[in-house]
Tab-separated table of C-alpha atoms in Angstrom:
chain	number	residue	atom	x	y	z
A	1	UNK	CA	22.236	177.331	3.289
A	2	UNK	CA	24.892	178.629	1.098
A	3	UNK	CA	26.951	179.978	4.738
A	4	UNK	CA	26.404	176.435	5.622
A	5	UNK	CA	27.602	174.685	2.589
A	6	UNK	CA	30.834	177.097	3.196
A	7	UNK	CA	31.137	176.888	6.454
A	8	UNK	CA	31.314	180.281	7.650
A	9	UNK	CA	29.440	182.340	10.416
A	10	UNK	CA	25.862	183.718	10.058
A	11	UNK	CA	26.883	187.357	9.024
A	12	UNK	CA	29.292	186.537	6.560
A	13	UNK	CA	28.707	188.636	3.251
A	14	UNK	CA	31.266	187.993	0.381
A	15	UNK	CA	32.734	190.307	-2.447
A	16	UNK	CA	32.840	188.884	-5.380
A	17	UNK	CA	37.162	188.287	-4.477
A	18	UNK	CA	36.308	186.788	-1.495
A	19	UNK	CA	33.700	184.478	-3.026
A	20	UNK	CA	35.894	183.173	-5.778
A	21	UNK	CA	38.933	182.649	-3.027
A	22	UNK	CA	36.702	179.815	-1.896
A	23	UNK	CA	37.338	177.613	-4.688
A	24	UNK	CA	40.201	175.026	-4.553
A	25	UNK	CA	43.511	176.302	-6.872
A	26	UNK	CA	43.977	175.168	-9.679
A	27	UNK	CA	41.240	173.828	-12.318
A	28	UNK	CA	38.053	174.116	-9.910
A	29	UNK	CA	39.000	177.954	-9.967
A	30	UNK	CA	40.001	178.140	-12.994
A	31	UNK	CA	36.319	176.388	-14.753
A	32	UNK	CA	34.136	179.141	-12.073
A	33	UNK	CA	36.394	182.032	-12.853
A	34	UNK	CA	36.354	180.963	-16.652
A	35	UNK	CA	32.225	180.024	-16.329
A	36	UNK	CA	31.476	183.772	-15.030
A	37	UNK	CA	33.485	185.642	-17.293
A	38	UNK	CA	32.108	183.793	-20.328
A	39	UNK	CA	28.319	184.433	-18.411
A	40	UNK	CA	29.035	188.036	-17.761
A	41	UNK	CA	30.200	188.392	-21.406
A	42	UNK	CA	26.740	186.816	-22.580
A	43	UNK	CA	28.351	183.470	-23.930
A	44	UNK	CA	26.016	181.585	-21.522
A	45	UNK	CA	24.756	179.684	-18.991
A	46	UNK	CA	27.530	177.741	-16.152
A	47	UNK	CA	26.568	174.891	-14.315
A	48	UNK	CA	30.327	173.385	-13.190
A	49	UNK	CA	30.656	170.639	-10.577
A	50	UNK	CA	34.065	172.225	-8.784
A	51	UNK	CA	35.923	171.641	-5.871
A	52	UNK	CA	36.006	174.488	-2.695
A	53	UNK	CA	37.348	174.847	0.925
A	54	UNK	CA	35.303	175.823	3.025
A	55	UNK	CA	35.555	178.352	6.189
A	56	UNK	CA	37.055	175.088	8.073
A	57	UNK	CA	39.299	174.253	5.634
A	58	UNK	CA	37.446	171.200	4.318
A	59	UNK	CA	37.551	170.168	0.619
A	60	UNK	CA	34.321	169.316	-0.749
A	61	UNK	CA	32.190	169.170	-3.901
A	62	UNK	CA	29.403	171.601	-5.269
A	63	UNK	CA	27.944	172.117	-7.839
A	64	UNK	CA	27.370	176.334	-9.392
A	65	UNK	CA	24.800	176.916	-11.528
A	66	UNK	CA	24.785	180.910	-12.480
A	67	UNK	CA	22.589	183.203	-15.189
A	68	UNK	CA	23.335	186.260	-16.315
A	69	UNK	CA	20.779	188.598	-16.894
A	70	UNK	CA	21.260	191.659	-19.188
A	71	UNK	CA	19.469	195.220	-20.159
A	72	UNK	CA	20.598	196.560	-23.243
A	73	UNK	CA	23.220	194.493	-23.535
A	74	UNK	CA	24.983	194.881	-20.697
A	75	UNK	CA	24.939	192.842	-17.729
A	76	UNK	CA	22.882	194.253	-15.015
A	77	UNK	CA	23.290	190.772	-12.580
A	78	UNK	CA	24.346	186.812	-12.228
A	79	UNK	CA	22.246	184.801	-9.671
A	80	UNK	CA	21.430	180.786	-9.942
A	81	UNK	CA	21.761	178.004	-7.571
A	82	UNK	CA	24.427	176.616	-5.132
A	83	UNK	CA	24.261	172.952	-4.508
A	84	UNK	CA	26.298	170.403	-1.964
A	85	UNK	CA	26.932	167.580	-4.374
A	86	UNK	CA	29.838	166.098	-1.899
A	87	UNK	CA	29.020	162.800	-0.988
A	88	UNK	CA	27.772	162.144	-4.487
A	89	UNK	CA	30.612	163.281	-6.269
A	90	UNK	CA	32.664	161.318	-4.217
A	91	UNK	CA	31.154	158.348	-4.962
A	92	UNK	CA	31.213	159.313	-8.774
A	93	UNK	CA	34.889	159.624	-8.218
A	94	UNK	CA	35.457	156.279	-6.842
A	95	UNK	CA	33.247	154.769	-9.251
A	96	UNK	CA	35.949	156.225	-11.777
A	97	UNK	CA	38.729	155.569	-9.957
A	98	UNK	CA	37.321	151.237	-10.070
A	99	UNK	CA	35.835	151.404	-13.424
A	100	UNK	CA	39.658	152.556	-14.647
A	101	UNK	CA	41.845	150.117	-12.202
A	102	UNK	CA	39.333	147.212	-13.829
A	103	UNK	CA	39.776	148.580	-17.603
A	104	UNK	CA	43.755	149.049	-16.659
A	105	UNK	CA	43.868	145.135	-15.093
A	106	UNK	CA	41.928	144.066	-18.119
A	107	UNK	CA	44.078	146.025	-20.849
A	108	UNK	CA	47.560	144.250	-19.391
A	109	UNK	CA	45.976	141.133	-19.858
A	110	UNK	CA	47.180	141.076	-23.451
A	111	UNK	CA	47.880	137.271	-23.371
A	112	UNK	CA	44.762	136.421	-21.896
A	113	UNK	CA	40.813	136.568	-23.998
A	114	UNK	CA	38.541	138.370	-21.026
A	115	UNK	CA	35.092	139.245	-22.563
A	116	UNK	CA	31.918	139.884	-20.374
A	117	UNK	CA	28.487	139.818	-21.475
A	118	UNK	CA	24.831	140.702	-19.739
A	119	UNK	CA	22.401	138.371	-19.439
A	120	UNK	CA	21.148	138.143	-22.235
A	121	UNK	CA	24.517	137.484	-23.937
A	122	UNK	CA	25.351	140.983	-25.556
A	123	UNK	CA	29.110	141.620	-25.165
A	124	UNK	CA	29.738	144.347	-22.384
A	125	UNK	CA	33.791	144.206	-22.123
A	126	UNK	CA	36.593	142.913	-25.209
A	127	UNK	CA	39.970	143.496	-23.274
A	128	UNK	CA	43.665	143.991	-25.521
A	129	UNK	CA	44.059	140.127	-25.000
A	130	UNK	CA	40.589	139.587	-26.801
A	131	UNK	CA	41.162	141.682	-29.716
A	132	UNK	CA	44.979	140.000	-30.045
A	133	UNK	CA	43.117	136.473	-29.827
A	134	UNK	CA	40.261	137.150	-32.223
A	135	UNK	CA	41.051	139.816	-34.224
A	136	UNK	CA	38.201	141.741	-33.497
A	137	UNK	CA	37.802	145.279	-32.181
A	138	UNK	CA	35.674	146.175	-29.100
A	139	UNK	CA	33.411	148.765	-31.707
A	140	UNK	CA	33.059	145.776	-33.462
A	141	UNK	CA	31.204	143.852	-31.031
A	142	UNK	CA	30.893	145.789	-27.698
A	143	UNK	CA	26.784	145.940	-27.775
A	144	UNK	CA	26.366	144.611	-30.426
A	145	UNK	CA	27.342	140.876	-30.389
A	146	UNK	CA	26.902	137.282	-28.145
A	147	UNK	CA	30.032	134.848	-27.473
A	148	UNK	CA	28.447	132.694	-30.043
A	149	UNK	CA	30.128	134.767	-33.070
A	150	UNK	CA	33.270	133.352	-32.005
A	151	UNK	CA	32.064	129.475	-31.701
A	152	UNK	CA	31.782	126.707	-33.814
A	153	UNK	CA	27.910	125.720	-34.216
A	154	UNK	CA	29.104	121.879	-34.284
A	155	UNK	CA	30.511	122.279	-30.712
A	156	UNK	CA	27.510	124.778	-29.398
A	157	UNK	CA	25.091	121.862	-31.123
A	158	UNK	CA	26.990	119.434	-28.984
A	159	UNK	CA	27.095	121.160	-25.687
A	160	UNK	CA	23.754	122.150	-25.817
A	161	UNK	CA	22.434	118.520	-26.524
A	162	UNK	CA	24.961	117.075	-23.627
A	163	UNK	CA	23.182	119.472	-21.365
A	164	UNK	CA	19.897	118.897	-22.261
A	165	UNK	CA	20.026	115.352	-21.633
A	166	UNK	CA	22.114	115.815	-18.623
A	167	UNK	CA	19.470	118.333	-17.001
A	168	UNK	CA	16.465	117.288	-18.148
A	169	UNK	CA	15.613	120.104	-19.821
A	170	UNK	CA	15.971	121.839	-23.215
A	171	UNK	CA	19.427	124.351	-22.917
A	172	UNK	CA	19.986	125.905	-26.330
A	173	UNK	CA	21.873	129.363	-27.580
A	174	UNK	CA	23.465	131.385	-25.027
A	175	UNK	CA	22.061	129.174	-22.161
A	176	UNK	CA	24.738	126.726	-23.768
A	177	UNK	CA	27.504	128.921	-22.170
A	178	UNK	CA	25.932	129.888	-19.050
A	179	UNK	CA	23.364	127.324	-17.831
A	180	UNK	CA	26.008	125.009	-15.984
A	181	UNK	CA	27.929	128.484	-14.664
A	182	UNK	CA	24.687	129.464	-12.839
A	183	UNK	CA	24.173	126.289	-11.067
A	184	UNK	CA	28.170	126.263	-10.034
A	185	UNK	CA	29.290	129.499	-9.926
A	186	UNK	CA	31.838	129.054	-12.643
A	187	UNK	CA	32.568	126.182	-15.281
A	188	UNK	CA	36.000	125.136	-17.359
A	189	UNK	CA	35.491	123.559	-20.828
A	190	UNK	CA	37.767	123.855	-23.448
A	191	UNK	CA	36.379	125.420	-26.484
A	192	UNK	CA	37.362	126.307	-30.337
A	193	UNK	CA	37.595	130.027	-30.885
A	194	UNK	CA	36.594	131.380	-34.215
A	195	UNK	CA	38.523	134.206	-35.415
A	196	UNK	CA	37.477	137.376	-37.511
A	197	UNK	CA	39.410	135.907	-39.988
A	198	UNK	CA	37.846	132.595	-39.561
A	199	UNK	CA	40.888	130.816	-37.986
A	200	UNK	CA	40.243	128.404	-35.636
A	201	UNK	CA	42.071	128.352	-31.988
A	202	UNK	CA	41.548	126.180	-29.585
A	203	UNK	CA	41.211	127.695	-26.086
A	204	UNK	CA	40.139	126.600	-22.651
A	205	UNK	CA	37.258	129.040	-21.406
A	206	UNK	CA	36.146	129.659	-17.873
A	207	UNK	CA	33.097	131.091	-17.572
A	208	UNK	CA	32.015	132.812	-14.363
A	209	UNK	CA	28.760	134.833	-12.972
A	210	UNK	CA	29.096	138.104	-12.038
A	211	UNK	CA	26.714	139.998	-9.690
A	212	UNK	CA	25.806	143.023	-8.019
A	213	UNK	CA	25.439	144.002	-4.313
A	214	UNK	CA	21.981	142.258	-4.396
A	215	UNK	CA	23.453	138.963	-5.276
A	216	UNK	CA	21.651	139.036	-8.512
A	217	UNK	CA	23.466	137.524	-11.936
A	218	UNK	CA	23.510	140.828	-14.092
A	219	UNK	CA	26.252	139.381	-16.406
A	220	UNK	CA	28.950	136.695	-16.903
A	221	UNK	CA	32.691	136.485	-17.121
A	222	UNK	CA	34.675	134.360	-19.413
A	223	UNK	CA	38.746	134.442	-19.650
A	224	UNK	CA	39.748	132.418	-22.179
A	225	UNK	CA	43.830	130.977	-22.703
A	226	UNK	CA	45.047	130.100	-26.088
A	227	UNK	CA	45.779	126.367	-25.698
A	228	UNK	CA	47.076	126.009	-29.798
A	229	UNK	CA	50.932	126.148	-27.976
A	230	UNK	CA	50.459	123.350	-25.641
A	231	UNK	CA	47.992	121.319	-28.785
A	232	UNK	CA	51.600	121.763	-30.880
A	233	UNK	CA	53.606	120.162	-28.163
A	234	UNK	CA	51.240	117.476	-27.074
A	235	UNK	CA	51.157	116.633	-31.117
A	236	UNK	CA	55.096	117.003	-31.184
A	237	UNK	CA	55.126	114.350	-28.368
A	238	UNK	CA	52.932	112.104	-29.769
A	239	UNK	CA	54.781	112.069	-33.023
A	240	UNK	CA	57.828	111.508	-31.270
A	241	UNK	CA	56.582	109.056	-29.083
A	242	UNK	CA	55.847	107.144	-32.722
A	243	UNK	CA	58.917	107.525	-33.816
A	244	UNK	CA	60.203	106.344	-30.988
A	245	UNK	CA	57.873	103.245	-30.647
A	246	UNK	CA	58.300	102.244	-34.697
A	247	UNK	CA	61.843	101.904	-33.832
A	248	UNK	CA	61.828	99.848	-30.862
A	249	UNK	CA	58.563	97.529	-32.505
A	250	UNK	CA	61.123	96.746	-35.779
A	251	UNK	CA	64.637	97.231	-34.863
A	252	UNK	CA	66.602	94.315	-35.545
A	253	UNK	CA	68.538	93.919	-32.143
A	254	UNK	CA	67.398	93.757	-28.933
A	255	UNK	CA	66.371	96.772	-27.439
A	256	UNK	CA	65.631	97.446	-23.663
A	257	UNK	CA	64.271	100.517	-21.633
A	258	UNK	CA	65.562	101.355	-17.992
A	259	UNK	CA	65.068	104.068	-15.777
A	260	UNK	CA	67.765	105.734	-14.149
A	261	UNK	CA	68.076	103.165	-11.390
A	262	UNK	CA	68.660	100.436	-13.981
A	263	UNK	CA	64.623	99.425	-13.690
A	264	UNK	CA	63.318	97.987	-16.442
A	265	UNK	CA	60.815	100.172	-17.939
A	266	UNK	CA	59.555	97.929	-20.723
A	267	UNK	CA	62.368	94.835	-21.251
A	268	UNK	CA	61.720	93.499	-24.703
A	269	UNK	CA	63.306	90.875	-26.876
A	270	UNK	CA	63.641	91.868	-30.241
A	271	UNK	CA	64.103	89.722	-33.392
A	272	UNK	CA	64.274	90.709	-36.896
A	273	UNK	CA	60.520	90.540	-38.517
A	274	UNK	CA	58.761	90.851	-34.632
A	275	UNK	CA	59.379	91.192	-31.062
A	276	UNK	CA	58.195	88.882	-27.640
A	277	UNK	CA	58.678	89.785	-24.315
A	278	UNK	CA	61.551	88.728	-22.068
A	279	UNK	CA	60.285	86.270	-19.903
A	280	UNK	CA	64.157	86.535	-17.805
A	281	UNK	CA	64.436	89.331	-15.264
A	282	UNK	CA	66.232	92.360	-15.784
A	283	UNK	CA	69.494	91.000	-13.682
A	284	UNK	CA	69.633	87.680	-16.377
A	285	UNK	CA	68.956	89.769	-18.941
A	286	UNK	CA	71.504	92.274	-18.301
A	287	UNK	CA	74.065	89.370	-17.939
């Protein structure tokens, strides 16, 4: 099995050179040269998942397990077990490969709250644009906390007594967050974020289902976007819009808004004390 695994003929006997020579340059030789010598010199046990070519010049996995046995302190042999561990390393490896491409995507989302959960609620993921958000750090809640810590219980109270009456049936806790999610794949609401500081920021959440290859829910998503920006323009406009419309109710001369064709917008006599509309057109007005 072990000629196999190396792909060489049936005769093939190694020296210890030759058997070392099989392993791929560079750290897989260096951890089984290093895991022998430190065996030999009674430092221990090896068992190193390394890289080798074989006879055919194919790069694969295996894993070495060696022992070293000794007589008066001096070691008389190494044997142990040879293992083809290819197909599952490889899969390991791309495992690895996804698992850091999703924690890279997530990370240079720093303007954008992505937090995942399991089903039951616990956190599972708190990306860079989480912790910038809420102030929290992933120890501080990876495991150990629900999306609730960062709600108001007014609006959780609310949404879960909206839903109830809407469905019929009692939807309470995390089942607030979730319950309309499952039904439709994914739901936008816009929520108030508590942060660890206690400030409050409003945000629109969308929360999404995430499943494995079985098609079963094993967790949710939910990517949140800081809406306190567009809350200080809206308010900006509405003040200005005031402004505006406190001037035009009480200005003592007549006031009238066109468009850029010359369109009345909103033609309006004004008088000192009150206002009544123009009962001319635009044209008799303008003359």
């Amino acid at each position: 099995m072990t000629r196999d695994i190396h792909e060489v003929e049936d005769g093939f006997v190694p020296n210890l050179k030759a058997a070392i020579d099989f392993y791929k340059e560079g750290e897989s030789k260096n951890k089984i040269v290093t895991a022998f010598e430190q065996a030999v010199a009674g430092e221990g046990d090896y068992n190193v998942e390394v890289e080798l070519i074989t006879g055919k010049g194919r790069s694969i996995w295996v894993r070495a397990i060696g022992h070293a046995e000794f007589d008066n302190g001096k070691c008389k042999r190494l044997y142990g077990t040879f293992q083809d561990i290819d197909e599952k390393k490889r899969i390991e490896l791309e495992v690895s490969d996804s698992r850091n491409m999703l924690d890279n995507v997530l990370n240079s989302a720093s303007e954008v709250s992505i937090i995942a959960t399991d089903r039951n609620g616990v956190i599972t993921v708190f990306n860079k644009g989480a912790e910038k958000l809420l102030r929290y750090s992933p120890e501080d809640v990876v495991g150990k906390a629900s999306l609730a810590v960062f709600h108001l219980e007014s609006e959780i109270a609310n949404q879960s007594n909206q839903l109830s009456s809407q469905y019929g049936i009692p939807v309470t806790g995390f089942r607030t967050f979730v319950h309309k999610t499952e039904l439709e794949s994914s739901e936008i609401r816009e929520w108030t974020y508590k942060t660890k500081y206690g400030i409050q920021i409003p945000v629109s959440l969308v929360v999404t289902v995430i499943r494995n290859y079985h098609n079963e829910i094993i967790g949710y998503l939910g990517v949140a976007t800081d809406l306190s920006a567009r809350r200080k323009v809206e308010q900006e406009l509405k003040e200005e819009r005031a402004r505006l419309m406190a001037f035009v109710e009480h200005a003592p001369a007549a006031v009238a808004m066109l468009d850029n064709d010359i369109h009345s917008i909103r033609p309006t006599s004004f008088r000192m004390g009150g206002w009544c509309p123009l009962e001319a057109g635009i044209d008799q007005f303008v003359k």
